[in-house]
PDB file of C-alpha atoms and ligand atoms in Angstrom:
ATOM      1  CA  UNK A 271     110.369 -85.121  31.618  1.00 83.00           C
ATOM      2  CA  UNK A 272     109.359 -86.208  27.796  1.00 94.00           C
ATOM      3  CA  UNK A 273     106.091 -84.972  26.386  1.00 97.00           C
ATOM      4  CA  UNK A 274     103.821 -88.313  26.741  1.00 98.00           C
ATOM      5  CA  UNK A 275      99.978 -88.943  25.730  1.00 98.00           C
ATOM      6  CA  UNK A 276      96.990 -90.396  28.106  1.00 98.00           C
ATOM      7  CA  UNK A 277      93.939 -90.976  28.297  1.00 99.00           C
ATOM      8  CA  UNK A 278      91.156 -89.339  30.331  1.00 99.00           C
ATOM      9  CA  UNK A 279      87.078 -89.538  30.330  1.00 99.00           C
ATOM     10  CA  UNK A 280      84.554 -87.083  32.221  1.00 99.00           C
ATOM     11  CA  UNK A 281      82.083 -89.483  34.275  1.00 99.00           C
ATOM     12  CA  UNK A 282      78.659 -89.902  33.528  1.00 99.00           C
ATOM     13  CA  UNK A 283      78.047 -88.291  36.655  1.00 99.00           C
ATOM     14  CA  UNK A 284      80.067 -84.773  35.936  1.00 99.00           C
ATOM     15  CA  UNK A 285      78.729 -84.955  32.209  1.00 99.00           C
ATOM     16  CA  UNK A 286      74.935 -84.775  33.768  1.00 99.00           C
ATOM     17  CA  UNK A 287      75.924 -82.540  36.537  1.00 99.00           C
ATOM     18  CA  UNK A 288      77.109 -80.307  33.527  1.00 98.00           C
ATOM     19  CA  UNK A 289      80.559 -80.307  35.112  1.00 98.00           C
ATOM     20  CA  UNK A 290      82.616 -81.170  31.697  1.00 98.00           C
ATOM     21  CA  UNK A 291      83.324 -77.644  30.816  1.00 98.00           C
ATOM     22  CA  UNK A 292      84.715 -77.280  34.433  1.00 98.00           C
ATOM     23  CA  UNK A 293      86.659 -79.942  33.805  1.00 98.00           C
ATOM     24  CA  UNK A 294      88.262 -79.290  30.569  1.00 98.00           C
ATOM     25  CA  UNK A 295      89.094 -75.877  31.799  1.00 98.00           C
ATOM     26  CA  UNK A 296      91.170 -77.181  34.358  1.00 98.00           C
ATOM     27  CA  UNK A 297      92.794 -79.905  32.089  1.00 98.00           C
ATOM     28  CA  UNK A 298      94.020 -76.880  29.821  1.00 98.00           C
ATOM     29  CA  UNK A 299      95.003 -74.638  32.452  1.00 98.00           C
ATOM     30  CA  UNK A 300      97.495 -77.719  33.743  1.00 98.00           C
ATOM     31  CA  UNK A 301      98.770 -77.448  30.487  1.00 98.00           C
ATOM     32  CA  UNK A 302      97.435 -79.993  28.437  1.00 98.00           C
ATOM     33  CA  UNK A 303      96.584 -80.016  24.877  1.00 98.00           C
ATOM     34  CA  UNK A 304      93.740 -82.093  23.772  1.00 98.00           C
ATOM     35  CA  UNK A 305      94.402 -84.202  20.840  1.00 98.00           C
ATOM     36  CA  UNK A 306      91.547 -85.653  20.226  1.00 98.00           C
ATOM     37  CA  UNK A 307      87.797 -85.622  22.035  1.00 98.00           C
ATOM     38  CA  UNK A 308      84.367 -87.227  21.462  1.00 98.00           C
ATOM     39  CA  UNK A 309      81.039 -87.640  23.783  1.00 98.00           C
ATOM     40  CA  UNK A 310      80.257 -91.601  23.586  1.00 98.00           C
ATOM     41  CA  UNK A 311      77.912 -93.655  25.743  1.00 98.00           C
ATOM     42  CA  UNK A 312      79.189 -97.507  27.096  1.00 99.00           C
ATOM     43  CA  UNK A 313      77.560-100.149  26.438  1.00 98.00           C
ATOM     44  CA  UNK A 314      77.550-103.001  29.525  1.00 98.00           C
ATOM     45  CA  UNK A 315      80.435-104.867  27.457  1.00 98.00           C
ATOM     46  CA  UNK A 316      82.235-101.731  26.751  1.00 98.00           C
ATOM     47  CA  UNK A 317      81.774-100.984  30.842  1.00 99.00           C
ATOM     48  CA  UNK A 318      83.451-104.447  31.539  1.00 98.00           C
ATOM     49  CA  UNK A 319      86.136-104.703  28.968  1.00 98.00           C
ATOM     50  CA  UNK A 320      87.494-101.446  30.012  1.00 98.00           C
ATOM     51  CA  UNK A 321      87.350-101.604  33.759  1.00 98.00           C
ATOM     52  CA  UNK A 322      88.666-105.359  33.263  1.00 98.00           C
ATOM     53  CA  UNK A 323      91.481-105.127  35.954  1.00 98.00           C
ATOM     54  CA  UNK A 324      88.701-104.709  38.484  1.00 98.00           C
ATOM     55  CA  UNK A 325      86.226-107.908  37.861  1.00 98.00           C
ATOM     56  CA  UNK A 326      87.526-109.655  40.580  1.00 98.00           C
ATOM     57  CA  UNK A 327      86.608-106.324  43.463  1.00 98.00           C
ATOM     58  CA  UNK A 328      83.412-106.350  45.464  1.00 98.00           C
ATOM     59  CA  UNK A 329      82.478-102.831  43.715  1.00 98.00           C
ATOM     60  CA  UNK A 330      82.850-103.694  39.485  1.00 98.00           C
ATOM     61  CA  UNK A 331      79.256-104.616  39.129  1.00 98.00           C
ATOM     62  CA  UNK A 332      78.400-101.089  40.629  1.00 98.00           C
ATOM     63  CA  UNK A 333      81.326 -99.992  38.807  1.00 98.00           C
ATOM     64  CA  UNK A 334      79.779-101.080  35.306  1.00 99.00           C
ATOM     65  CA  UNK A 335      76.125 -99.969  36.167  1.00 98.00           C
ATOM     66  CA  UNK A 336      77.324 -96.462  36.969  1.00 99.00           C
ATOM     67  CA  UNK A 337      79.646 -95.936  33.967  1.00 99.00           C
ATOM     68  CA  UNK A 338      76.626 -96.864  31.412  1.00 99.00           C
ATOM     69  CA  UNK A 339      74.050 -94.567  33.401  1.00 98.00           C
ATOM     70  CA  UNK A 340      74.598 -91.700  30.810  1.00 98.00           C
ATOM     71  CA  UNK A 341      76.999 -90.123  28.198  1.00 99.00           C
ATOM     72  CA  UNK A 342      80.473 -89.693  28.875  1.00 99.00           C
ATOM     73  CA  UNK A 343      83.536 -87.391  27.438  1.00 99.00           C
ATOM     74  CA  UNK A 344      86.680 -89.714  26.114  1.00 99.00           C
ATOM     75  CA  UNK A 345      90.048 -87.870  25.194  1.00 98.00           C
ATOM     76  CA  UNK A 346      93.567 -87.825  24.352  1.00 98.00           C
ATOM     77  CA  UNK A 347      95.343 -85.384  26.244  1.00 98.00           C
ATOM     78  CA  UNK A 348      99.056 -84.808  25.661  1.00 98.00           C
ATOM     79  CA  UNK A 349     101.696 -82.553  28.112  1.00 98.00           C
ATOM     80  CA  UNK A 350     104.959 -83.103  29.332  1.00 98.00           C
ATOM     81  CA  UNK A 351     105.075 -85.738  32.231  1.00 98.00           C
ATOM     82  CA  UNK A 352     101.099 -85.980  31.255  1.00 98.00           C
ATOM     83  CA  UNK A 353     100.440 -89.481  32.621  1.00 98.00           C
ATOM     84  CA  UNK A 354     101.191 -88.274  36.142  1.00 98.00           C
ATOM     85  CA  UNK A 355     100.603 -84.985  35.415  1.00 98.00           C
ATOM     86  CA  UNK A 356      96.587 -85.734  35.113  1.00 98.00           C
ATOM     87  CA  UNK A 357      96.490 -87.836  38.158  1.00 98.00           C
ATOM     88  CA  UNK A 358      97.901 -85.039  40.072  1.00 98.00           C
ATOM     89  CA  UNK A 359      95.249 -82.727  38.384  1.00 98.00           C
ATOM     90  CA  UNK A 360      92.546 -85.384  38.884  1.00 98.00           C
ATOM     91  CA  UNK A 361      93.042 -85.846  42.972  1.00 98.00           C
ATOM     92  CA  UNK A 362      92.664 -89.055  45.029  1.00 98.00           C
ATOM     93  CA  UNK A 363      90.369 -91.817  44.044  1.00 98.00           C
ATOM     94  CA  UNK A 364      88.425 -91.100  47.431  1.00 98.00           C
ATOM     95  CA  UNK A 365      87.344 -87.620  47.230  1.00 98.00           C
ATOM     96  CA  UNK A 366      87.495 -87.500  50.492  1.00 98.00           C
ATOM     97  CA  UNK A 367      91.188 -88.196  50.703  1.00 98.00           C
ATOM     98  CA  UNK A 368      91.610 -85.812  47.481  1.00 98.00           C
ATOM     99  CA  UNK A 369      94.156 -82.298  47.622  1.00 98.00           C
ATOM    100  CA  UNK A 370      92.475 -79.066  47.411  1.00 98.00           C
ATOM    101  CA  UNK A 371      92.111 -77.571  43.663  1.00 98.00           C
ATOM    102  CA  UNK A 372      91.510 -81.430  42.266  1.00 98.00           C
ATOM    103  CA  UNK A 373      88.809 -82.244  40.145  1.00 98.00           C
ATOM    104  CA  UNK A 374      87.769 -84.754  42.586  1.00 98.00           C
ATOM    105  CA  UNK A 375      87.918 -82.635  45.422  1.00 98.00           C
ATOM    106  CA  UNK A 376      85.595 -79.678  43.585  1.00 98.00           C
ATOM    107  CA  UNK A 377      83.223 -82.169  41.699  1.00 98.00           C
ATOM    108  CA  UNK A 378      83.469 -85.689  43.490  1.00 98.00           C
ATOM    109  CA  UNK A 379      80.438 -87.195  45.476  1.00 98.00           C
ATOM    110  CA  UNK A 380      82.069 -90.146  46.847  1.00 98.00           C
ATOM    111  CA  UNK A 381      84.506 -92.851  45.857  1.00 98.00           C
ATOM    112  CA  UNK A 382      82.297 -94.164  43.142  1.00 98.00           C
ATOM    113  CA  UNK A 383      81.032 -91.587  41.771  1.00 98.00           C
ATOM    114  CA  UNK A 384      84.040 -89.703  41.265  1.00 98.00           C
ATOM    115  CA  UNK A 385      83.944 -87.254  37.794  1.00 98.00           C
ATOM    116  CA  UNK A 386      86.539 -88.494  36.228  1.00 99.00           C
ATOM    117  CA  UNK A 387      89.246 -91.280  35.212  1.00 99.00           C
ATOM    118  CA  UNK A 388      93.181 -91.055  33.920  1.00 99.00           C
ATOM    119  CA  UNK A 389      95.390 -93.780  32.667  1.00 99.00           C
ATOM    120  CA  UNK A 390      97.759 -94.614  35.454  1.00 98.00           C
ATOM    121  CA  UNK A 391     100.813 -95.875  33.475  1.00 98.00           C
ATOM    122  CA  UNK A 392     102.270 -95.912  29.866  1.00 98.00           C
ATOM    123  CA  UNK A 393     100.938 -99.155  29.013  1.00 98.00           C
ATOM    124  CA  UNK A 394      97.372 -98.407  30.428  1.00 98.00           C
ATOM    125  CA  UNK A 395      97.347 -94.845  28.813  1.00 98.00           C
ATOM    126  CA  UNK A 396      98.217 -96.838  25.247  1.00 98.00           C
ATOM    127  CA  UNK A 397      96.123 -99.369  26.025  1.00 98.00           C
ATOM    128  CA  UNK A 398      93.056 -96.989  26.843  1.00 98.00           C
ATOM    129  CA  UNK A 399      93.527 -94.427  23.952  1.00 98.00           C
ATOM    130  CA  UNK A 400      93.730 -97.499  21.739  1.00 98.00           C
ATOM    131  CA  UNK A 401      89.661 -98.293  23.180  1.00 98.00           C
ATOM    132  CA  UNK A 402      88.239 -95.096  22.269  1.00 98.00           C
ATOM    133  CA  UNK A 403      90.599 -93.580  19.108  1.00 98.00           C
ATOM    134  CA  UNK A 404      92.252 -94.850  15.625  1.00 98.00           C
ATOM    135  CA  UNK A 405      95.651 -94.223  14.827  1.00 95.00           C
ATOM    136  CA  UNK A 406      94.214 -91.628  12.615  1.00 96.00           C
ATOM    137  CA  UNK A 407      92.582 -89.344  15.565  1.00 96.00           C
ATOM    138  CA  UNK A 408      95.947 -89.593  17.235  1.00 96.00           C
ATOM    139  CA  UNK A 409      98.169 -87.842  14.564  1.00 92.00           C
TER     140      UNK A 409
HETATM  141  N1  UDP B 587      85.843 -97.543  42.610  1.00 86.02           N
HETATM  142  C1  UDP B 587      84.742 -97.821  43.424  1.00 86.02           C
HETATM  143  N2  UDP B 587      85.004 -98.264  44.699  1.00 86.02           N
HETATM  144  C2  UDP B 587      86.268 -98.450  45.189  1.00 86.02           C
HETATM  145  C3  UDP B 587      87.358 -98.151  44.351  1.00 86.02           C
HETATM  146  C4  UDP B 587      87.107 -97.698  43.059  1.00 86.02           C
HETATM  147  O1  UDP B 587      83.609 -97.707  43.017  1.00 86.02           O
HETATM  148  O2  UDP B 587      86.428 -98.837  46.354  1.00 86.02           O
HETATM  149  C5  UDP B 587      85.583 -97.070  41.237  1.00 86.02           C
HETATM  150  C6  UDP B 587      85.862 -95.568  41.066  1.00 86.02           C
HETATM  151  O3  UDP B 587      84.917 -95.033  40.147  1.00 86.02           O
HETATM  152  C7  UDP B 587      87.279 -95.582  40.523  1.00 86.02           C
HETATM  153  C8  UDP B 587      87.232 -96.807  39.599  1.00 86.02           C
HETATM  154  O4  UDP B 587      86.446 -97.755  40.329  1.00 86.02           O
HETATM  155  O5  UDP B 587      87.595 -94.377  39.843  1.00 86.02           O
HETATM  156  C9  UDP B 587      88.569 -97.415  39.263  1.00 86.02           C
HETATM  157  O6  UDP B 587      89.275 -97.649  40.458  1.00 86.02           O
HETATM  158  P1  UDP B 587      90.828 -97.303  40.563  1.00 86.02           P
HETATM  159  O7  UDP B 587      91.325 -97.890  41.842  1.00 86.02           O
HETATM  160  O8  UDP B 587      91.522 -97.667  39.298  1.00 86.02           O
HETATM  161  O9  UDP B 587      90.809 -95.704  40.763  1.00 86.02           O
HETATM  162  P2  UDP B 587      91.257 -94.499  39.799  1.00 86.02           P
HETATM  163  O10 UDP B 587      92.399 -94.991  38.964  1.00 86.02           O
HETATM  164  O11 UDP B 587      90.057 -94.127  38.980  1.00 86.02           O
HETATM  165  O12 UDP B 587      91.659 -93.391  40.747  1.00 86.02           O
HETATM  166 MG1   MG B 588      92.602 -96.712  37.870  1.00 86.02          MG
END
């Protein structure tokens, strides 16, 4: 495996459950190194442009309203294999379908609400960091 970057945000739902420590502890205990981290709060547009792939499904306009409900944590985490490596860590979408140990299994309420998301391929993890970070956070 090569060491790769992605990109990964603690839910406004974790961040107000006062679950983000949690969380990071379990991101650096997989073994990933945080490059670069910030608390930020989406606007609507922000909401929509970055859950784009989904306007089409019955659940984005849920989607959007729970994502701008309250602050969230945006980073740049970088490990070997880390684009798979942080879904594993992260558990399935559906809590209820998630491994034991994942953040969505410990945290999760349901299949909205869900603590946490992580780029699910190269282009998306590029794509994502390139939302929240400049080049210059990155280095
Ligand atoms: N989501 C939802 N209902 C669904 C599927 C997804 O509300 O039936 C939300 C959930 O917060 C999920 C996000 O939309 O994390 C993006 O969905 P995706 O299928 O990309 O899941 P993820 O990559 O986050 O596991
Ligand atoms: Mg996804």
């Amino acid at each position: 495996m090569s060491v790769e970057r992605t990109f990964s945000m603690v839910k406004p739902d974790a961040v107000a459950a006062g679950q983000a420590g949690a969380i990071l502890a379990m991101m650096e205990k997989a073994g990933f190194k945080i490059l670069a981290l910030r608390m930020t709060r989406l606007t609507e547009a922000q909401a929509q442009a970055f859950y784009a792939v989904h306007r089409e499904r019955p659940f984005f306009s849920g989607l959007v309203k729970f994502m701008t409900e309250g602050p969230i944590i945006v980073m740049a985490l970088e490990r070997d294999g880390a684009i798979a490596g942080l879904r594993e860590v992260m558990g399935s979408t559906n809590p209820a379908n998630a491994a034991e140990g994942t953040v969505r299994k410990r945290f999760a309420a349901n299949i909205e609400r869900n603590c946490i998301h992580g780029s699910d391929a190269p282009e998306t993890a590029e794509a994502e960091l390139r939302f929240f970070f400049n080049t210059a956070d990155l280095l």
